[in-house]
Each structure stands twice: as C-alpha cells, then as structure tokens.
Amino acid sequence: MTTVKTNKWSFFSDEPKEQIFDNGGAGNINPDTVDLSYKKIISGKYKSETLSLLKVDDIVISKSINETTFTLSVLDRGTNHTIVRIDVTKTFMDNGITELNDFNGLLIALGSVKDVLVLEINNEGFISAIVNKEEIKAKWFQVKNDLATNKQFNLLKPEDQKSILTGGDEEYLTNFDIVKFLNEGYTLYSMLFCGYWRNYQLQETYVIGSKNKQSAMFKDQVIPINFNYKIKRCNLQSATCQVEIQGVEEQSYNTIGLKKLYEEKYPFAKAEFDDYSYDYDVTLDTDTDTGLVKKLNTTVLEQAGSISMFMDCNIKILTDEKGHTTE
C-alpha cells in the first residue's frame, strides 16, 4: 500500500516576499535571486553530531551517537562544479552497548581510510566524483597492514576478519562506486552539500527530482526520494540565507518488496506492514558572502508498520575563514 503524500510543509505556502526577506536596514536592496554557491577559496572548521534511533512498537531497541570534527576547504570553484576537501580530525562513537563500544577503536581505524576526501560537487549539491582515489587506495593498504597488530581486530573470529579485509578490498581496490555510496547514504558529506545551489529565486520551489537514498531499515534497499528546495528567509545584514529542503518517497514507489522483508526481519512487530513512509527534512543557514554553511539540521524518519528509524544530524561551523569562532 502506498500513501499519497500531501504538501505538508510550510515552505510550500507562498509567503509575502517581505516576510522572507530582511535587508536589516541596508536600504532598498531587494534582489530577486540569491547566489548561495561558494564565492572563493575558503575553509571552515565544523562539528557534526548525529543521533540514530531504532524503535519497535514505540520501544527504543538501539541508539547510537556519532560526533565528528572536520575541516572543509574549497579548493576550486568552476562553472558547473566545485572541488572541496574534507579533513576529519576527530571522531567519537557511542553505540549504547558496552560490548559494541569496545570495538569503536577498530571502527574508527577502518573509517580513517576516508578521513581525507577531495570531492567534486555539482551545482545541485550532489557528489559527482572522488578526486583523490589513489590516495584513498594507499591509505587502505596502510590501514590493512596495521590491522595485523590491532588488538580489537585480532579478537574477532577468522571469518569476521576475512569479511572486513574482503570488504575493504572490494570498496577501495575495485570499481566499487564510492560516489553512489556517499550520495545514497547518511554520511555528513551528502548532508553538508545538499543545499548547494547557484541562484535561488525568492519564493520559487526547486524540484530536483528523484534521487536514491539507502533505507536504514531494510538492508541493500534504495528508496527513490523526490526533493524540493526553497529559500525560507534571508537577512542581508547578517549575510545569511536559510534554505529548507524536503524529500519524500515517490508516490509510485512499489512497497511490495519491503513488505516481504518486513515480515522476514521483524516477525516480532505487533503491527503488520500496512504503510511505508520516508521523510527527509533539512534546514540550513548559509553565509551569502562566502557560501559556507553556518549550521545545518537534517532529520530522517523512515517508518513501516510499527518499526521506525529516526536520524537527527546537526552540523555547525566552529571557525570560518573570517576568523569567527562559535565554540
């Protein structure tokens, strides 16, 4: 069964321009468009905090917290794309289960292969290429060699060790599509660039069309999501524009396959699979002078029957290229 979605978010309403545009006493400046692209070679230090919850019959089954500190540097600004570099400097994980947290060091070590990413971002805010593939490959060889003396890795069963090594080889040494993996997942990279755009017409809703996102509830399932972008408000005095982005599953998406997986994976759920929904919601503040995101909040709510997966991510700038510090 597929529920027909309605335009339930406030940004679809046509608010008077004066209510969404504030020039802060800057005179009669009232542009029809606002350029939210990166303006120059700049950088900013950020912190990302993500909470993920899995609920069954309104009971929290699993909870995880991830915190990441990273630097975003704009290396090149072209007409159709921008080259940016991400340097992760600190990672914290808490899965809420002591036995799992004991292996966080190993997980962080494995994730460090992508601690430095040079990405090509298109004008819709989607990753279009990985520029430093060879460096990532070399980092995997380094991490792979270090695993031989990693205590947590050596505590794993031989078959689990083999699975990790094989998975890494497939991801970094074959034609595995890392770009697709990043765009479809919930990584901070895909969320950080999701509002990137050249020019927004005030009051206009931009329909990006269908983009796939990985299901958090059903492994190896991708959900086609329709995205809409719109400026919520602008302030010339603070050089800030707030953009709202909404995404829901395609109305024509057939959920029969998900129903079968639901019955196999969640036989203990009290409610039957009678509906499925995927809601993606982003609000971000962008510096119109530089193009850097000042802060961003992303929530994802995926529901089927009495199972729900909720994710909330907050990204905020700590220090920008102007020397402004928020923490």
mmCIF file of C-alpha atoms in Angstrom:
data_model
loop_
_atom_site.group_PDB
_atom_site.id
_atom_site.type_symbol
_atom_site.label_atom_id
_atom_site.label_comp_id
_atom_site.label_asym_id
_atom_site.label_seq_id
_atom_site.Cartn_x
_atom_site.Cartn_y
_atom_site.Cartn_z
ATOM 1 C CA MET A 1 0.000 0.000 0.000
ATOM 2 C CA THR A 2 1.341 3.460 -0.882
ATOM 3 C CA THR A 3 0.079 6.568 0.872
ATOM 4 C CA VAL A 4 -0.432 9.663 -1.276
ATOM 5 C CA LYS A 5 1.669 12.454 0.183
ATOM 6 C CA THR A 6 0.357 15.974 0.576
ATOM 7 C CA ASN A 7 2.353 19.211 0.714
ATOM 8 C CA LYS A 8 2.524 19.240 4.480
ATOM 9 C CA TRP A 9 5.479 21.603 4.957
ATOM 10 C CA SER A 10 5.230 25.323 5.478
ATOM 11 C CA PHE A 11 7.662 26.306 2.739
ATOM 12 C CA PHE A 12 5.202 25.305 0.053
ATOM 13 C CA SER A 13 2.987 28.238 1.051
ATOM 14 C CA ASP A 14 3.589 31.485 -0.838
ATOM 15 C CA GLU A 15 4.615 33.884 1.911
ATOM 16 C CA PRO A 16 4.867 37.574 1.000
ATOM 17 C CA LYS A 17 8.417 38.440 -0.027
ATOM 18 C CA GLU A 18 8.798 40.983 2.783
ATOM 19 C CA GLN A 19 8.220 38.191 5.296
ATOM 20 C CA ILE A 20 11.042 36.033 3.992
ATOM 21 C CA PHE A 21 13.446 38.858 3.073
ATOM 22 C CA ASP A 22 15.025 41.185 5.632
ATOM 23 C CA ASN A 23 17.685 43.649 4.468
ATOM 24 C CA GLY A 24 18.442 44.681 8.050
ATOM 25 C CA GLY A 25 18.166 48.376 7.291
ATOM 26 C CA ALA A 26 20.562 48.072 4.364
ATOM 27 C CA GLY A 27 18.486 50.351 2.145
ATOM 28 C CA ASN A 28 16.373 49.409 -0.832
ATOM 29 C CA ILE A 29 18.392 46.330 -1.753
ATOM 30 C CA ASN A 30 15.892 43.686 -2.727
ATOM 31 C CA PRO A 31 17.367 41.186 -5.205
ATOM 32 C CA ASP A 32 15.189 38.662 -6.959
ATOM 33 C CA THR A 33 17.882 35.993 -6.730
ATOM 34 C CA VAL A 34 20.371 34.957 -4.078
ATOM 35 C CA ASP A 35 23.630 33.221 -5.010
ATOM 36 C CA LEU A 36 24.388 30.533 -2.427
ATOM 37 C CA SER A 37 27.398 28.997 -4.177
ATOM 38 C CA TYR A 38 30.944 29.086 -2.813
ATOM 39 C CA LYS A 39 32.361 32.513 -3.617
ATOM 40 C CA LYS A 40 36.123 31.982 -3.212
ATOM 41 C CA ILE A 41 38.856 29.705 -1.953
ATOM 42 C CA ILE A 42 37.843 29.392 1.691
ATOM 43 C CA SER A 43 37.731 26.947 4.581
ATOM 44 C CA GLY A 44 35.845 26.361 7.799
ATOM 45 C CA LYS A 45 36.098 24.041 10.785
ATOM 46 C CA TYR A 46 32.914 22.126 11.641
ATOM 47 C CA LYS A 47 31.438 19.771 14.193
ATOM 48 C CA SER A 48 28.809 17.172 13.313
ATOM 49 C CA GLU A 49 26.601 15.443 15.919
ATOM 50 C CA THR A 50 24.310 12.595 14.860
ATOM 51 C CA LEU A 51 21.744 10.629 16.850
ATOM 52 C CA SER A 52 20.183 7.454 15.409
ATOM 53 C CA LEU A 53 17.289 5.517 16.964
ATOM 54 C CA LEU A 54 15.552 2.273 16.015
ATOM 55 C CA LYS A 55 12.133 1.838 17.609
ATOM 56 C CA VAL A 56 9.915 -1.241 17.602
ATOM 57 C CA ASP A 57 6.375 -0.847 18.943
ATOM 58 C CA ASP A 58 7.407 2.532 20.466
ATOM 59 C CA ILE A 59 10.311 0.915 22.359
ATOM 60 C CA VAL A 60 13.875 2.074 21.600
ATOM 61 C CA ILE A 61 15.799 -1.019 20.511
ATOM 62 C CA SER A 62 19.073 0.638 19.556
ATOM 63 C CA LYS A 63 20.620 4.067 19.952
ATOM 64 C CA SER A 64 23.878 5.415 18.581
ATOM 65 C CA ILE A 65 25.669 8.753 18.789
ATOM 66 C CA ASN A 66 28.415 9.935 16.460
ATOM 67 C CA GLU A 67 30.430 13.145 16.706
ATOM 68 C CA THR A 68 32.889 14.282 14.054
ATOM 69 C CA THR A 69 35.121 17.352 13.875
ATOM 70 C CA PHE A 70 36.348 18.205 10.396
ATOM 71 C CA THR A 71 37.618 20.976 8.142
ATOM 72 C CA LEU A 72 36.036 21.849 4.817
ATOM 73 C CA SER A 73 38.273 23.620 2.308
ATOM 74 C CA VAL A 74 37.144 24.942 -1.065
ATOM 75 C CA LEU A 75 39.999 24.254 -3.493
ATOM 76 C CA ASP A 76 38.488 25.317 -6.802
ATOM 77 C CA ARG A 77 35.268 26.926 -7.999
ATOM 78 C CA GLY A 78 34.136 26.174 -11.536
ATOM 79 C CA THR A 79 31.018 26.941 -13.536
ATOM 80 C CA ASN A 80 29.439 23.515 -13.193
ATOM 81 C CA HIS A 81 31.151 22.143 -10.098
ATOM 82 C CA THR A 82 33.275 22.960 -7.051
ATOM 83 C CA ILE A 83 36.225 20.994 -5.676
ATOM 84 C CA VAL A 84 36.254 20.684 -1.882
ATOM 85 C CA ARG A 85 38.469 18.845 0.569
ATOM 86 C CA ILE A 86 37.250 17.252 3.807
ATOM 87 C CA ASP A 87 39.760 16.565 6.606
ATOM 88 C CA VAL A 88 38.335 14.632 9.569
ATOM 89 C CA THR A 89 40.306 15.493 12.704
ATOM 90 C CA LYS A 90 38.326 13.780 15.474
ATOM 91 C CA THR A 91 35.675 11.054 15.720
ATOM 92 C CA PHE A 92 33.623 9.868 18.701
ATOM 93 C CA MET A 93 31.159 6.957 18.700
ATOM 94 C CA ASP A 94 28.760 5.580 21.299
ATOM 95 C CA ASN A 95 26.517 2.643 20.392
ATOM 96 C CA GLY A 96 24.986 2.422 23.855
ATOM 97 C CA ILE A 97 26.204 -1.166 24.276
ATOM 98 C CA THR A 98 29.490 -1.794 26.092
ATOM 99 C CA GLU A 99 30.338 -4.855 24.023
ATOM 100 C CA LEU A 100 29.998 -2.869 20.799
ATOM 101 C CA ASN A 101 31.771 0.217 22.123
ATOM 102 C CA ASP A 102 34.786 -1.967 22.910
ATOM 103 C CA PHE A 103 35.333 -2.151 19.156
ATOM 104 C CA ASN A 104 34.918 1.567 18.425
ATOM 105 C CA GLY A 105 38.665 1.975 18.050
ATOM 106 C CA LEU A 106 38.651 -0.598 15.262
ATOM 107 C CA LEU A 107 35.670 1.039 13.554
ATOM 108 C CA ILE A 108 37.354 4.451 13.709
ATOM 109 C CA ALA A 109 40.557 2.954 12.281
ATOM 110 C CA LEU A 110 38.626 1.430 9.372
ATOM 111 C CA GLY A 111 36.754 4.678 8.790
ATOM 112 C CA SER A 112 40.018 6.652 8.745
ATOM 113 C CA VAL A 113 40.604 5.454 5.178
ATOM 114 C CA LYS A 114 38.201 8.228 4.141
ATOM 115 C CA ASP A 115 39.370 10.813 6.692
ATOM 116 C CA VAL A 116 40.672 12.898 3.787
ATOM 117 C CA LEU A 117 38.351 13.211 0.808
ATOM 118 C CA VAL A 118 38.665 15.544 -2.167
ATOM 119 C CA LEU A 119 35.235 15.771 -3.764
ATOM 120 C CA GLU A 120 33.757 17.263 -6.887
ATOM 121 C CA ILE A 121 30.344 18.766 -6.064
ATOM 122 C CA ASN A 122 27.863 19.596 -8.814
ATOM 123 C CA ASN A 123 25.519 22.573 -8.737
ATOM 124 C CA GLU A 124 22.704 20.532 -7.222
ATOM 125 C CA GLY A 125 24.826 19.703 -4.191
ATOM 126 C CA PHE A 126 25.495 16.077 -5.075
ATOM 127 C CA ILE A 127 28.931 14.474 -5.138
ATOM 128 C CA SER A 128 29.892 13.832 -8.781
ATOM 129 C CA ALA A 129 33.444 12.471 -8.384
ATOM 130 C CA ILE A 130 36.139 11.431 -5.901
ATOM 131 C CA VAL A 131 39.312 13.294 -6.884
ATOM 132 C CA ASN A 132 41.817 11.567 -4.560
ATOM 133 C CA LYS A 133 41.014 7.922 -5.304
ATOM 134 C CA GLU A 134 44.679 6.882 -5.424
ATOM 135 C CA GLU A 135 45.411 8.404 -2.009
ATOM 136 C CA ILE A 136 42.402 6.583 -0.535
ATOM 137 C CA LYS A 137 43.680 3.325 -2.026
ATOM 138 C CA ALA A 138 47.121 3.910 -0.467
ATOM 139 C CA LYS A 139 45.501 4.682 2.904
ATOM 140 C CA TRP A 140 43.592 1.383 2.766
ATOM 141 C CA PHE A 141 46.855 -0.523 2.250
ATOM 142 C CA GLN A 142 48.274 1.269 5.306
ATOM 143 C CA VAL A 143 45.231 0.536 7.489
ATOM 144 C CA LYS A 144 45.124 -3.054 6.241
ATOM 145 C CA ASN A 145 48.737 -3.584 7.296
ATOM 146 C CA ASP A 146 48.068 -2.018 10.706
ATOM 147 C CA LEU A 147 45.211 -4.465 11.344
ATOM 148 C CA ALA A 148 47.747 -7.264 11.821
ATOM 149 C CA THR A 149 48.690 -5.728 15.185
ATOM 150 C CA ASN A 150 45.272 -4.302 16.084
ATOM 151 C CA LYS A 151 44.111 -5.978 19.318
ATOM 152 C CA GLN A 152 40.412 -5.466 18.626
ATOM 153 C CA PHE A 153 40.739 -6.873 15.110
ATOM 154 C CA ASN A 154 42.569 -9.951 16.401
ATOM 155 C CA LEU A 155 39.752 -10.631 18.893
ATOM 156 C CA LEU A 156 37.342 -11.191 16.001
ATOM 157 C CA LYS A 157 36.570 -14.603 14.558
ATOM 158 C CA PRO A 158 38.656 -15.517 11.469
ATOM 159 C CA GLU A 159 35.575 -15.339 9.231
ATOM 160 C CA ASP A 160 34.794 -11.824 10.523
ATOM 161 C CA GLN A 161 38.384 -10.721 9.916
ATOM 162 C CA LYS A 162 38.200 -12.079 6.380
ATOM 163 C CA SER A 163 34.906 -10.273 5.793
ATOM 164 C CA ILE A 164 36.437 -6.924 6.832
ATOM 165 C CA LEU A 165 39.509 -7.381 4.637
ATOM 166 C CA THR A 166 37.458 -8.554 1.664
ATOM 167 C CA GLY A 167 35.014 -5.680 2.085
ATOM 168 C CA GLY A 168 37.837 -3.137 2.161
ATOM 169 C CA ASP A 169 39.473 -4.627 -0.924
ATOM 170 C CA GLU A 170 36.173 -4.510 -2.806
ATOM 171 C CA GLU A 171 35.489 -0.905 -1.797
ATOM 172 C CA TYR A 172 38.929 0.589 -2.425
ATOM 173 C CA LEU A 173 40.646 -1.686 -4.956
ATOM 174 C CA THR A 174 37.831 -2.488 -7.393
ATOM 175 C CA ASN A 175 35.309 -0.485 -9.392
ATOM 176 C CA PHE A 176 33.041 -0.081 -6.365
ATOM 177 C CA ASP A 177 31.014 3.125 -6.808
ATOM 178 C CA ILE A 178 32.050 5.211 -3.778
ATOM 179 C CA VAL A 179 30.256 8.258 -5.211
ATOM 180 C CA LYS A 180 26.958 6.391 -5.234
ATOM 181 C CA PHE A 181 27.647 5.069 -1.726
ATOM 182 C CA LEU A 182 28.229 8.575 -0.339
ATOM 183 C CA ASN A 183 25.271 10.196 -2.108
ATOM 184 C CA GLU A 184 22.812 7.489 -1.099
ATOM 185 C CA GLY A 185 23.961 7.196 2.498
ATOM 186 C CA TYR A 186 23.639 9.327 5.605
ATOM 187 C CA THR A 187 27.270 10.481 5.681
ATOM 188 C CA LEU A 188 27.932 14.046 6.771
ATOM 189 C CA TYR A 189 29.277 14.742 3.276
ATOM 190 C CA SER A 190 25.983 14.131 1.488
ATOM 191 C CA MET A 191 24.129 16.196 4.093
ATOM 192 C CA LEU A 192 26.578 19.105 4.128
ATOM 193 C CA PHE A 193 26.347 19.803 0.402
ATOM 194 C CA CYS A 194 22.651 19.095 -0.027
ATOM 195 C CA GLY A 195 21.706 22.788 -0.147
ATOM 196 C CA TYR A 196 24.426 23.916 -2.538
ATOM 197 C CA TRP A 197 22.993 25.862 -5.471
ATOM 198 C CA ARG A 198 23.968 28.672 -7.788
ATOM 199 C CA ASN A 199 20.997 31.018 -7.686
ATOM 200 C CA TYR A 200 17.764 30.722 -5.770
ATOM 201 C CA GLN A 201 14.786 32.731 -6.951
ATOM 202 C CA LEU A 202 12.966 34.044 -3.918
ATOM 203 C CA GLN A 203 9.700 32.175 -3.278
ATOM 204 C CA GLU A 204 10.480 29.632 -6.005
ATOM 205 C CA THR A 205 10.348 25.919 -5.186
ATOM 206 C CA TYR A 206 13.078 23.950 -6.967
ATOM 207 C CA VAL A 207 12.195 20.381 -7.817
ATOM 208 C CA ILE A 208 15.431 18.411 -8.027
ATOM 209 C CA GLY A 209 13.646 15.227 -8.985
ATOM 210 C CA SER A 210 14.166 11.678 -7.834
ATOM 211 C CA LYS A 211 17.378 10.752 -6.002
ATOM 212 C CA ASN A 212 18.018 7.418 -4.338
ATOM 213 C CA LYS A 213 18.662 7.058 -0.599
ATOM 214 C CA GLN A 214 19.639 3.910 1.260
ATOM 215 C CA SER A 215 16.979 2.503 3.548
ATOM 216 C CA ALA A 216 18.107 2.394 7.180
ATOM 217 C CA MET A 217 15.527 -0.287 7.988
ATOM 218 C CA PHE A 218 15.957 -2.652 5.056
ATOM 219 C CA LYS A 219 19.496 -3.636 4.085
ATOM 220 C CA ASP A 220 20.524 -3.169 0.443
ATOM 221 C CA GLN A 221 17.265 -1.379 -0.404
ATOM 222 C CA VAL A 222 17.322 2.057 -2.025
ATOM 223 C CA ILE A 223 14.328 4.365 -1.858
ATOM 224 C CA PRO A 224 13.625 6.897 -4.652
ATOM 225 C CA ILE A 225 13.145 10.278 -2.972
ATOM 226 C CA ASN A 226 11.717 13.420 -4.557
ATOM 227 C CA PHE A 227 13.481 16.559 -3.276
ATOM 228 C CA ASN A 228 12.270 20.163 -3.196
ATOM 229 C CA TYR A 229 14.373 23.222 -2.261
ATOM 230 C CA LYS A 230 13.214 26.668 -1.226
ATOM 231 C CA ILE A 231 14.570 29.779 0.495
ATOM 232 C CA LYS A 232 12.850 30.232 3.840
ATOM 233 C CA ARG A 233 14.233 33.651 4.786
ATOM 234 C CA CYS A 234 17.180 35.975 4.045
ATOM 235 C CA ASN A 235 18.977 38.677 6.021
ATOM 236 C CA LEU A 236 21.398 40.965 4.184
ATOM 237 C CA GLN A 237 22.774 42.500 7.370
ATOM 238 C CA SER A 238 23.997 39.140 8.670
ATOM 239 C CA ALA A 239 24.683 37.886 5.119
ATOM 240 C CA THR A 240 22.651 34.769 5.833
ATOM 241 C CA CYS A 241 20.019 32.856 3.934
ATOM 242 C CA GLN A 242 18.069 29.949 5.375
ATOM 243 C CA VAL A 243 17.161 27.178 2.966
ATOM 244 C CA GLU A 244 14.658 24.413 3.586
ATOM 245 C CA ILE A 245 14.843 21.089 1.758
ATOM 246 C CA GLN A 246 12.208 18.389 1.893
ATOM 247 C CA GLY A 247 12.131 14.921 0.440
ATOM 248 C CA VAL A 248 9.565 12.112 0.461
ATOM 249 C CA GLU A 249 9.411 8.744 -1.253
ATOM 250 C CA GLU A 250 7.968 8.694 -4.742
ATOM 251 C CA GLN A 251 4.212 8.211 -4.706
ATOM 252 C CA SER A 252 4.544 5.491 -7.337
ATOM 253 C CA TYR A 253 7.146 3.545 -5.330
ATOM 254 C CA ASN A 254 6.054 -0.094 -5.019
ATOM 255 C CA THR A 255 6.486 -1.335 -1.429
ATOM 256 C CA ILE A 256 5.594 -4.996 -2.012
ATOM 257 C CA GLY A 257 9.263 -5.998 -1.741
ATOM 258 C CA LEU A 258 9.631 -4.072 1.524
ATOM 259 C CA LYS A 259 6.566 -5.795 2.942
ATOM 260 C CA LYS A 260 8.183 -9.192 2.409
ATOM 261 C CA LEU A 261 11.427 -8.032 4.038
ATOM 262 C CA TYR A 262 9.452 -6.551 6.940
ATOM 263 C CA GLU A 263 7.773 -9.886 7.634
ATOM 264 C CA GLU A 264 11.142 -11.694 7.482
ATOM 265 C CA LYS A 265 13.185 -9.239 9.547
ATOM 266 C CA TYR A 266 10.592 -8.017 12.060
ATOM 267 C CA PRO A 267 8.300 -11.014 12.771
ATOM 268 C CA PHE A 268 8.023 -9.839 16.395
ATOM 269 C CA ALA A 269 6.473 -6.473 15.476
ATOM 270 C CA LYS A 270 2.916 -6.059 16.741
ATOM 271 C CA ALA A 271 1.660 -4.159 13.703
ATOM 272 C CA GLU A 272 1.502 -5.541 10.190
ATOM 273 C CA PHE A 273 3.129 -3.782 7.249
ATOM 274 C CA ASP A 274 0.233 -1.625 6.114
ATOM 275 C CA ASP A 275 2.108 1.521 5.135
ATOM 276 C CA TYR A 276 5.606 2.829 4.431
ATOM 277 C CA SER A 277 6.942 6.374 4.536
ATOM 278 C CA TYR A 278 10.298 8.109 4.195
ATOM 279 C CA ASP A 279 10.636 11.762 5.209
ATOM 280 C CA TYR A 280 13.838 13.766 4.730
ATOM 281 C CA ASP A 281 13.979 17.287 6.177
ATOM 282 C CA VAL A 282 16.887 19.756 6.051
ATOM 283 C CA THR A 283 17.181 23.337 7.273
ATOM 284 C CA LEU A 284 20.471 25.151 6.755
ATOM 285 C CA ASP A 285 21.871 28.648 7.176
ATOM 286 C CA THR A 286 24.348 29.727 4.502
ATOM 287 C CA ASP A 287 26.733 32.696 4.518
ATOM 288 C CA THR A 288 25.919 34.570 1.306
ATOM 289 C CA ASP A 289 29.345 36.288 1.282
ATOM 290 C CA THR A 290 31.352 33.053 1.302
ATOM 291 C CA GLY A 291 28.960 30.209 0.539
ATOM 292 C CA LEU A 292 29.946 28.333 3.701
ATOM 293 C CA VAL A 293 27.195 26.599 5.630
ATOM 294 C CA LYS A 294 26.911 28.132 9.109
ATOM 295 C CA LYS A 295 24.658 25.476 10.583
ATOM 296 C CA LEU A 296 22.554 22.614 9.345
ATOM 297 C CA ASN A 297 19.956 20.252 10.749
ATOM 298 C CA THR A 298 18.887 17.080 8.979
ATOM 299 C CA THR A 299 16.222 14.671 10.173
ATOM 300 C CA VAL A 300 15.246 11.413 8.524
ATOM 301 C CA LEU A 301 12.219 9.409 9.629
ATOM 302 C CA GLU A 302 11.576 6.049 7.996
ATOM 303 C CA GLN A 303 8.508 4.101 9.107
ATOM 304 C CA ALA A 304 6.950 0.754 8.254
ATOM 305 C CA GLY A 305 4.238 -0.886 10.349
ATOM 306 C CA SER A 306 5.292 -0.401 13.977
ATOM 307 C CA ILE A 307 9.019 -0.043 13.149
ATOM 308 C CA SER A 308 10.662 3.358 12.825
ATOM 309 C CA MET A 309 14.205 4.514 12.185
ATOM 310 C CA PHE A 310 14.987 8.112 13.172
ATOM 311 C CA MET A 311 18.156 10.070 12.484
ATOM 312 C CA ASP A 312 18.932 13.626 13.583
ATOM 313 C CA CYS A 313 22.152 15.342 12.477
ATOM 314 C CA ASN A 314 23.362 18.806 13.457
ATOM 315 C CA ILE A 315 26.367 20.368 11.739
ATOM 316 C CA LYS A 316 27.683 23.754 12.839
ATOM 317 C CA ILE A 317 30.673 25.845 11.907
ATOM 318 C CA LEU A 318 33.238 26.312 14.699
ATOM 319 C CA THR A 319 35.705 28.639 12.972
ATOM 320 C CA ASP A 320 35.450 30.098 9.472
ATOM 321 C CA GLU A 321 37.998 31.756 7.202
ATOM 322 C CA LYS A 322 36.999 35.158 8.599
ATOM 323 C CA GLY A 323 38.253 34.033 11.999
ATOM 324 C CA HIS A 324 34.772 33.880 13.504
ATOM 325 C CA THR A 325 34.549 31.296 16.282
ATOM 326 C CA THR A 326 31.294 29.875 17.613
ATOM 327 C CA GLU A 327 32.682 27.452 20.181
#
